[in-house]
Coordinates of C-alpha atoms and ligand atoms in Angstrom, one line a residue:
M1 CA 64.9 -29.1 -85.6
S2 CA 65.4 -31.0 -88.3
D3 CA 61.6 -32.4 -89.4
L4 CA 63.1 -35.9 -89.1
I5 CA 63.8 -35.3 -85.0
K6 CA 60.5 -33.7 -85.0
E7 CA 58.9 -36.7 -85.9
I8 CA 61.1 -39.1 -83.8
Q9 CA 60.4 -37.0 -80.8
K10 CA 56.6 -37.6 -81.5
R11 CA 56.9 -41.1 -81.1
K12 CA 56.7 -43.6 -78.6
T13 CA 56.3 -47.4 -78.8
F14 CA 55.1 -49.9 -76.3
G15 CA 54.0 -53.3 -75.0
I16 CA 52.2 -54.5 -72.5
I17 CA 53.1 -57.5 -70.7
S18 CA 51.6 -59.7 -67.9
H19 CA 50.4 -63.2 -66.9
P20 CA 47.1 -64.7 -68.6
D21 CA 44.3 -62.3 -67.6
A22 CA 45.6 -59.3 -65.5
G23 CA 44.0 -56.9 -68.4
K24 CA 46.5 -56.2 -71.1
T25 CA 44.2 -56.0 -73.6
T26 CA 41.6 -54.9 -71.6
L27 CA 44.2 -52.2 -71.0
T28 CA 45.0 -51.8 -74.5
E29 CA 41.1 -50.9 -75.9
K30 CA 40.8 -48.1 -73.2
L31 CA 43.9 -46.1 -73.8
L32 CA 42.8 -46.5 -77.4
L33 CA 39.5 -44.9 -76.4
F34 CA 41.1 -41.9 -75.2
G35 CA 43.2 -41.2 -79.1
G36 CA 39.8 -41.7 -80.4
A37 CA 40.8 -44.5 -82.2
I38 CA 37.7 -46.4 -81.7
Q39 CA 34.4 -45.1 -80.2
E40 CA 33.8 -47.9 -78.1
A41 CA 34.5 -49.8 -74.9
G42 CA 34.5 -53.1 -74.7
A43 CA 34.0 -53.0 -79.1
V44 CA 35.7 -56.5 -79.1
K45 CA 33.2 -58.5 -77.0
S46 CA 29.5 -56.7 -79.0
N47 CA 31.3 -57.2 -82.2
K48 CA 30.2 -53.3 -83.0
I49 CA 33.4 -53.1 -85.0
K50 CA 35.2 -53.9 -87.3
K51 CA 36.7 -56.5 -87.5
G52 CA 40.8 -55.9 -87.1
A53 CA 40.3 -52.0 -85.3
T54 CA 41.1 -53.9 -81.6
S55 CA 43.1 -55.8 -79.9
D56 CA 42.1 -59.8 -80.4
F57 CA 41.1 -60.1 -83.5
M58 CA 41.8 -63.5 -84.9
E59 CA 38.7 -66.1 -84.7
I60 CA 40.6 -68.1 -81.8
E61 CA 41.6 -65.2 -79.6
R62 CA 37.6 -64.8 -79.6
Q63 CA 36.7 -67.7 -78.9
R64 CA 38.8 -68.4 -76.4
G65 CA 38.7 -65.5 -74.9
I66 CA 42.8 -64.8 -74.8
S67 CA 45.7 -63.4 -77.0
V68 CA 47.6 -65.5 -79.0
A69 CA 49.6 -63.2 -80.6
T70 CA 50.6 -59.9 -80.3
S71 CA 48.9 -57.0 -81.8
V72 CA 50.1 -53.2 -82.5
L73 CA 47.6 -51.3 -82.6
A74 CA 48.4 -46.5 -83.1
F75 CA 47.3 -44.0 -82.0
E76 CA 47.6 -40.2 -81.7
Y77 CA 47.2 -38.8 -78.5
R78 CA 48.3 -35.2 -76.6
D79 CA 50.6 -34.9 -80.4
H80 CA 52.6 -38.0 -79.8
K81 CA 51.8 -41.0 -82.2
I82 CA 52.3 -44.1 -80.0
N83 CA 52.1 -47.7 -80.6
I84 CA 50.8 -50.0 -78.6
L85 CA 52.0 -54.2 -78.8
D86 CA 49.4 -56.2 -76.7
T87 CA 51.0 -59.3 -75.6
P88 CA 49.4 -62.6 -75.1
G89 CA 50.2 -63.5 -72.0
H90 CA 50.0 -67.2 -71.9
K91 CA 53.3 -69.1 -72.0
D92 CA 53.0 -71.3 -75.6
F93 CA 53.3 -68.0 -76.8
A94 CA 56.1 -66.9 -75.1
E95 CA 58.0 -66.5 -77.5
D96 CA 55.8 -64.2 -79.7
T97 CA 56.2 -61.4 -76.2
Y98 CA 59.8 -61.8 -75.8
R99 CA 60.2 -61.1 -80.3
T100 CA 57.8 -58.2 -79.6
L101 CA 60.6 -56.8 -76.8
T102 CA 62.7 -56.6 -78.8
A103 CA 60.9 -53.9 -80.8
V104 CA 59.9 -51.1 -78.1
D105 CA 60.9 -48.7 -76.7
S106 CA 59.2 -49.3 -73.2
V107 CA 56.6 -51.4 -71.4
I108 CA 53.4 -51.5 -69.3
V109 CA 53.6 -53.9 -66.5
V110 CA 50.0 -55.1 -66.1
I111 CA 49.6 -56.5 -62.3
D112 CA 45.9 -58.2 -60.8
V113 CA 45.3 -56.6 -57.8
A114 CA 43.8 -59.8 -56.1
K115 CA 46.4 -62.1 -57.8
G116 CA 49.7 -60.2 -57.4
V117 CA 52.5 -61.0 -59.0
E118 CA 52.6 -64.3 -61.2
E119 CA 54.8 -66.8 -63.0
Q120 CA 54.5 -65.2 -66.5
T121 CA 54.7 -61.5 -64.9
E122 CA 58.4 -62.7 -63.3
K123 CA 59.6 -64.0 -66.6
L124 CA 58.8 -62.0 -68.7
V125 CA 60.2 -58.6 -66.3
Q126 CA 63.2 -60.4 -65.9
V127 CA 63.5 -60.3 -69.8
C128 CA 63.2 -56.5 -69.4
R129 CA 65.7 -56.4 -66.4
M130 CA 68.4 -57.7 -68.6
R131 CA 68.0 -55.5 -71.5
N132 CA 67.0 -52.1 -69.0
I133 CA 64.0 -51.4 -70.9
P134 CA 62.0 -48.4 -68.9
M135 CA 59.2 -49.8 -67.1
L136 CA 55.6 -48.9 -65.9
V137 CA 54.0 -50.7 -63.6
F138 CA 49.8 -50.7 -63.4
I139 CA 47.4 -52.3 -60.9
N140 CA 44.6 -53.8 -62.6
K141 CA 41.2 -54.8 -61.1
L142 CA 40.9 -52.1 -57.7
D143 CA 37.1 -52.8 -58.1
R144 CA 37.3 -56.3 -56.8
E145 CA 38.8 -57.3 -53.5
G146 CA 41.9 -57.9 -53.9
K147 CA 45.6 -57.6 -51.8
D148 CA 46.4 -54.2 -49.5
A149 CA 48.5 -51.9 -51.7
F150 CA 51.1 -51.5 -49.9
D151 CA 51.6 -55.8 -49.3
L152 CA 51.6 -55.2 -53.3
L153 CA 53.8 -53.0 -53.8
D154 CA 56.6 -55.1 -51.5
E155 CA 55.8 -57.9 -54.0
V156 CA 56.4 -56.0 -56.9
E157 CA 60.4 -55.6 -55.5
Q158 CA 60.4 -59.0 -53.6
K159 CA 59.4 -60.7 -57.1
L160 CA 60.2 -58.6 -59.7
G161 CA 63.3 -57.3 -58.2
L162 CA 62.0 -53.6 -58.8
T163 CA 62.2 -50.9 -57.4
V164 CA 58.7 -49.0 -57.1
C165 CA 58.0 -45.5 -56.7
P166 CA 54.3 -45.0 -56.4
L167 CA 52.3 -42.5 -58.5
S168 CA 48.9 -43.0 -57.7
L169 CA 47.5 -44.6 -54.3
P170 CA 43.7 -46.6 -54.5
I171 CA 41.6 -44.8 -52.2
G172 CA 39.6 -48.2 -50.9
M173 CA 39.4 -51.0 -52.6
G174 CA 36.3 -53.7 -54.2
S175 CA 33.1 -52.5 -52.5
D176 CA 34.5 -49.5 -50.6
F177 CA 37.2 -48.3 -53.8
Q178 CA 36.5 -45.1 -54.4
G179 CA 38.9 -43.3 -56.4
I180 CA 42.6 -42.7 -56.7
Y181 CA 45.0 -40.1 -55.4
N182 CA 47.1 -38.9 -58.5
I183 CA 50.1 -38.5 -56.7
W184 CA 51.8 -37.3 -60.3
E185 CA 49.2 -34.6 -61.1
D186 CA 48.4 -34.2 -57.3
N187 CA 44.1 -34.9 -57.6
I188 CA 41.7 -37.1 -57.0
Q189 CA 39.7 -38.9 -59.2
L190 CA 36.0 -40.2 -57.8
F191 CA 35.5 -43.4 -59.1
L192 CA 31.3 -43.4 -60.6
E193 CA 30.1 -47.1 -60.8
E194 CA 27.1 -46.0 -62.5
K195 CA 29.1 -44.2 -65.4
K196 CA 31.1 -47.2 -65.9
Q197 CA 32.3 -46.3 -69.3
K198 CA 32.7 -42.6 -68.8
V199 CA 35.9 -40.8 -67.5
G200 CA 35.0 -38.8 -65.0
D201 CA 36.0 -35.5 -64.4
S202 CA 39.4 -35.0 -61.4
I203 CA 39.3 -33.2 -58.8
K204 CA 41.8 -30.3 -58.0
F205 CA 43.1 -30.0 -54.2
D206 CA 46.6 -28.3 -53.5
D207 CA 47.0 -29.2 -50.1
I208 CA 46.3 -32.4 -49.0
N209 CA 45.5 -31.4 -45.7
D210 CA 42.5 -29.4 -47.4
T211 CA 39.6 -30.5 -45.2
S212 CA 37.1 -30.8 -48.0
I213 CA 38.7 -34.0 -49.2
D214 CA 37.5 -35.1 -46.1
D215 CA 33.9 -34.2 -47.5
V216 CA 34.3 -35.5 -50.0
I217 CA 35.8 -39.4 -49.5
G218 CA 34.7 -39.4 -46.0
E219 CA 36.4 -38.2 -42.2
K220 CA 37.9 -41.5 -42.4
A221 CA 38.9 -42.5 -45.8
A222 CA 41.2 -38.9 -46.1
K223 CA 42.9 -39.5 -42.4
T224 CA 44.1 -43.2 -44.4
L225 CA 44.5 -41.5 -47.1
R226 CA 47.0 -38.6 -45.5
E227 CA 49.0 -40.8 -43.4
E228 CA 49.7 -43.7 -46.6
L229 CA 51.1 -40.3 -48.7
D230 CA 53.0 -39.9 -45.2
L231 CA 55.0 -43.7 -45.6
I232 CA 55.0 -42.7 -49.7
Q233 CA 56.8 -39.9 -48.4
S234 CA 58.8 -41.5 -45.8
V235 CA 59.7 -45.1 -47.7
Y236 CA 60.1 -45.2 -51.6
P237 CA 62.0 -42.9 -54.2
E238 CA 60.9 -39.0 -55.4
F239 CA 60.3 -40.0 -59.0
N240 CA 63.5 -39.3 -61.4
R241 CA 63.4 -39.9 -65.4
E242 CA 66.7 -40.7 -65.2
D243 CA 66.4 -44.0 -63.6
Y244 CA 63.1 -44.6 -65.1
M245 CA 64.9 -44.4 -68.4
N246 CA 67.7 -46.7 -67.0
G247 CA 65.3 -49.0 -65.5
D248 CA 66.4 -48.2 -62.5
L249 CA 63.4 -47.2 -61.5
Q250 CA 59.4 -48.0 -61.7
P251 CA 56.6 -46.2 -61.5
V252 CA 53.0 -47.9 -60.6
F253 CA 49.7 -46.9 -61.2
F254 CA 46.6 -48.3 -60.3
G255 CA 42.7 -48.6 -61.3
S256 CA 40.6 -50.2 -62.8
A257 CA 41.2 -51.1 -66.7
L258 CA 37.2 -52.6 -67.2
N259 CA 35.7 -49.5 -65.5
N260 CA 37.8 -47.1 -67.7
F261 CA 39.3 -45.8 -64.1
G262 CA 43.0 -44.7 -63.8
V263 CA 43.5 -45.1 -67.2
R264 CA 43.9 -41.6 -68.3
E265 CA 46.2 -40.8 -65.8
L266 CA 48.6 -43.8 -66.7
L267 CA 48.3 -42.5 -70.0
N268 CA 49.3 -38.9 -68.7
A269 CA 52.2 -39.9 -67.2
F270 CA 53.6 -41.9 -69.6
I271 CA 53.4 -39.4 -72.3
D272 CA 55.3 -37.0 -70.3
I273 CA 57.9 -39.8 -68.7
A274 CA 58.0 -43.0 -71.3
P275 CA 61.1 -42.4 -74.0
M276 CA 61.0 -41.6 -78.2
P277 CA 62.6 -44.2 -79.7
Q278 CA 65.4 -45.1 -79.0
P279 CA 69.7 -45.9 -80.3
K280 CA 69.4 -49.9 -81.8
E281 CA 72.2 -52.4 -81.0
S282 CA 73.2 -53.9 -84.4
E283 CA 75.7 -57.0 -85.1
T284 CA 78.3 -54.3 -86.2
R285 CA 77.0 -50.5 -84.9
L286 CA 75.0 -48.8 -82.6
V287 CA 72.0 -47.5 -85.0
K288 CA 71.3 -43.9 -84.2
P289 CA 66.9 -43.0 -85.3
E290 CA 68.3 -39.5 -86.2
E291 CA 70.2 -41.2 -89.5
E292 CA 68.6 -40.4 -92.7
T293 CA 68.7 -43.8 -94.1
F294 CA 65.6 -46.1 -93.7
T295 CA 67.1 -49.0 -91.7
G296 CA 64.0 -51.6 -89.4
F297 CA 63.7 -55.3 -88.2
V298 CA 61.6 -57.7 -89.0
F299 CA 60.3 -58.7 -85.2
K300 CA 56.6 -60.6 -86.2
I301 CA 55.1 -62.5 -89.4
H302 CA 51.2 -62.8 -89.2
A303 CA 50.9 -65.3 -91.9
N304 CA 47.4 -67.0 -92.6
M305 CA 45.2 -64.1 -91.1
D306 CA 42.4 -64.7 -94.4
P307 CA 42.4 -68.5 -95.2
K308 CA 41.1 -68.0 -98.9
H309 CA 44.6 -65.9 -99.5
R310 CA 48.1 -67.1 -98.7
D311 CA 48.4 -63.4 -96.8
R312 CA 52.2 -62.8 -95.0
L313 CA 52.3 -59.2 -92.8
A314 CA 55.3 -58.1 -91.9
F315 CA 55.9 -56.1 -88.6
V316 CA 59.0 -53.7 -89.0
K317 CA 60.4 -52.0 -86.1
I318 CA 61.9 -48.8 -87.9
V319 CA 65.4 -48.0 -86.5
S320 CA 65.8 -45.2 -88.2
G321 CA 65.2 -43.2 -91.1
T322 CA 61.7 -42.9 -93.0
F323 CA 60.1 -45.4 -94.3
K324 CA 57.9 -45.4 -97.5
R325 CA 55.5 -46.5 -99.1
N326 CA 55.9 -49.0 -102.4
E327 CA 59.3 -48.1 -102.1
N328 CA 61.9 -51.6 -102.1
Y329 CA 64.6 -52.2 -99.6
L330 CA 67.3 -54.3 -98.9
L331 CA 66.7 -57.4 -96.7
V332 CA 70.1 -57.9 -95.1
R333 CA 69.5 -61.4 -94.2
E334 CA 69.0 -62.7 -97.4
G335 CA 70.7 -59.6 -99.9
K336 CA 68.1 -59.0 -101.2
K337 CA 65.2 -56.0 -102.4
Ligands
GTP1 N1 37.0 -56.7 -62.4 C1 37.2 -56.4 -63.7 N2 37.8 -57.4 -64.4 C2 38.5 -56.9 -65.7 C3 39.0 -55.5 -65.5 N3 40.3 -55.7 -66.2 C4 40.5 -56.9 -67.5 N4 39.2 -57.5 -66.4 C5 38.8 -58.9 -67.6 O1 39.8 -59.6 -66.9 C6 39.7 -60.7 -68.1 C7 41.0 -61.0 -69.2 O2 41.0 -59.5 -69.4 P1 41.9 -59.3 -70.3 O3 42.2 -58.2 -71.7 O4 41.6 -60.5 -71.7 O5 43.3 -60.1 -70.1 P2 44.8 -60.3 -71.1 O6 46.0 -59.3 -70.3 O7 44.7 -60.0 -72.2 O8 44.4 -62.2 -71.2 P3 46.0 -62.6 -72.0 O9 45.9 -62.3 -73.5 O10 45.5 -63.8 -72.5 O11 46.9 -62.9 -71.7 C8 38.9 -60.0 -68.5 O12 37.5 -60.8 -68.6 C9 38.0 -58.3 -68.1 O13 37.0 -58.5 -68.4 C10 38.9 -54.8 -64.7 O14 39.7 -53.6 -63.8 N5 38.1 -55.0 -63.4
MG2 MG1 45.2 -60.0 -74.0

């Protein structure tokens, strides 16, 4: 295998989309924690780390607590190079988000467990569906009281037009929230509230009828869990990678980004299934990532980050070949290097 193909296979570029406030930036931060890209959760708010290292780095974003522009963040995890594009949810900045969606190979859709499917999420998912972008769904804020998990799965199917396939299941919710049953890896991760920022160990069970589950989460919760897993098996399709890749099936995860709960499960499944860079249609032909010649397109320009300089930063999605620093490349639109 050529080095280029090896490098391509290591890369996964995805966008996080949703209605404002569902928790995209929070989730982005927690994902970066796993890659060791930042040391501390919530570092954005406490301002303890260098500007530019985390997602909401514009002054206005800090002040308003919302994301205004897409941030691109990179980290390494399990020998993969992952690029996250954290998009703004607010409709005033939707243009930015739509352009960002041209640069990603898959997306994670975040849904607030209490609010359910909201307007901007519907619009963004519609765009992803039209383009057959593979999607994972993360239902967030399980530490709060919210809608019933199965009602939410229905809502996601009906309002977003998705075919869901739950790969995790919450055990309780809000004040009764005990943890997550991880269907993808067949284990239970318990929620340790006092250790909010710490990722606890998961407990592995080979058999869902194992009575030690009753000891851990209580008899009643264990009974409910078994019934719900049964229901999932009989009602929802089994996970199938090809359907996911074609945009015909959307795995669903539950968790709490703020508490870094269920995030590792999401990330592990993401690494297992999410697509590497895909061929891209240009105006004239389909361009394959493994082609030797470097090609790419600018999907975003960030200007005036520092008012004292007339700085501009162009974000390029690499479509094929290898990008080399300090080389001249042809800007096709202007015919200039
Ligand atoms: N209780 C709870 N709150 C959360 C959770 N995740 C995020 N939040 C809070 O929800 C609010 C919005 O989070 P953000 O991550 O900024 O949301 P966003 O989706 O990036 O919002 P925009 O960028 O403006 O679209 C913040 O106050 C977070 O602390 C969670 O799991 N539980
Ligand atoms: Mg944000």
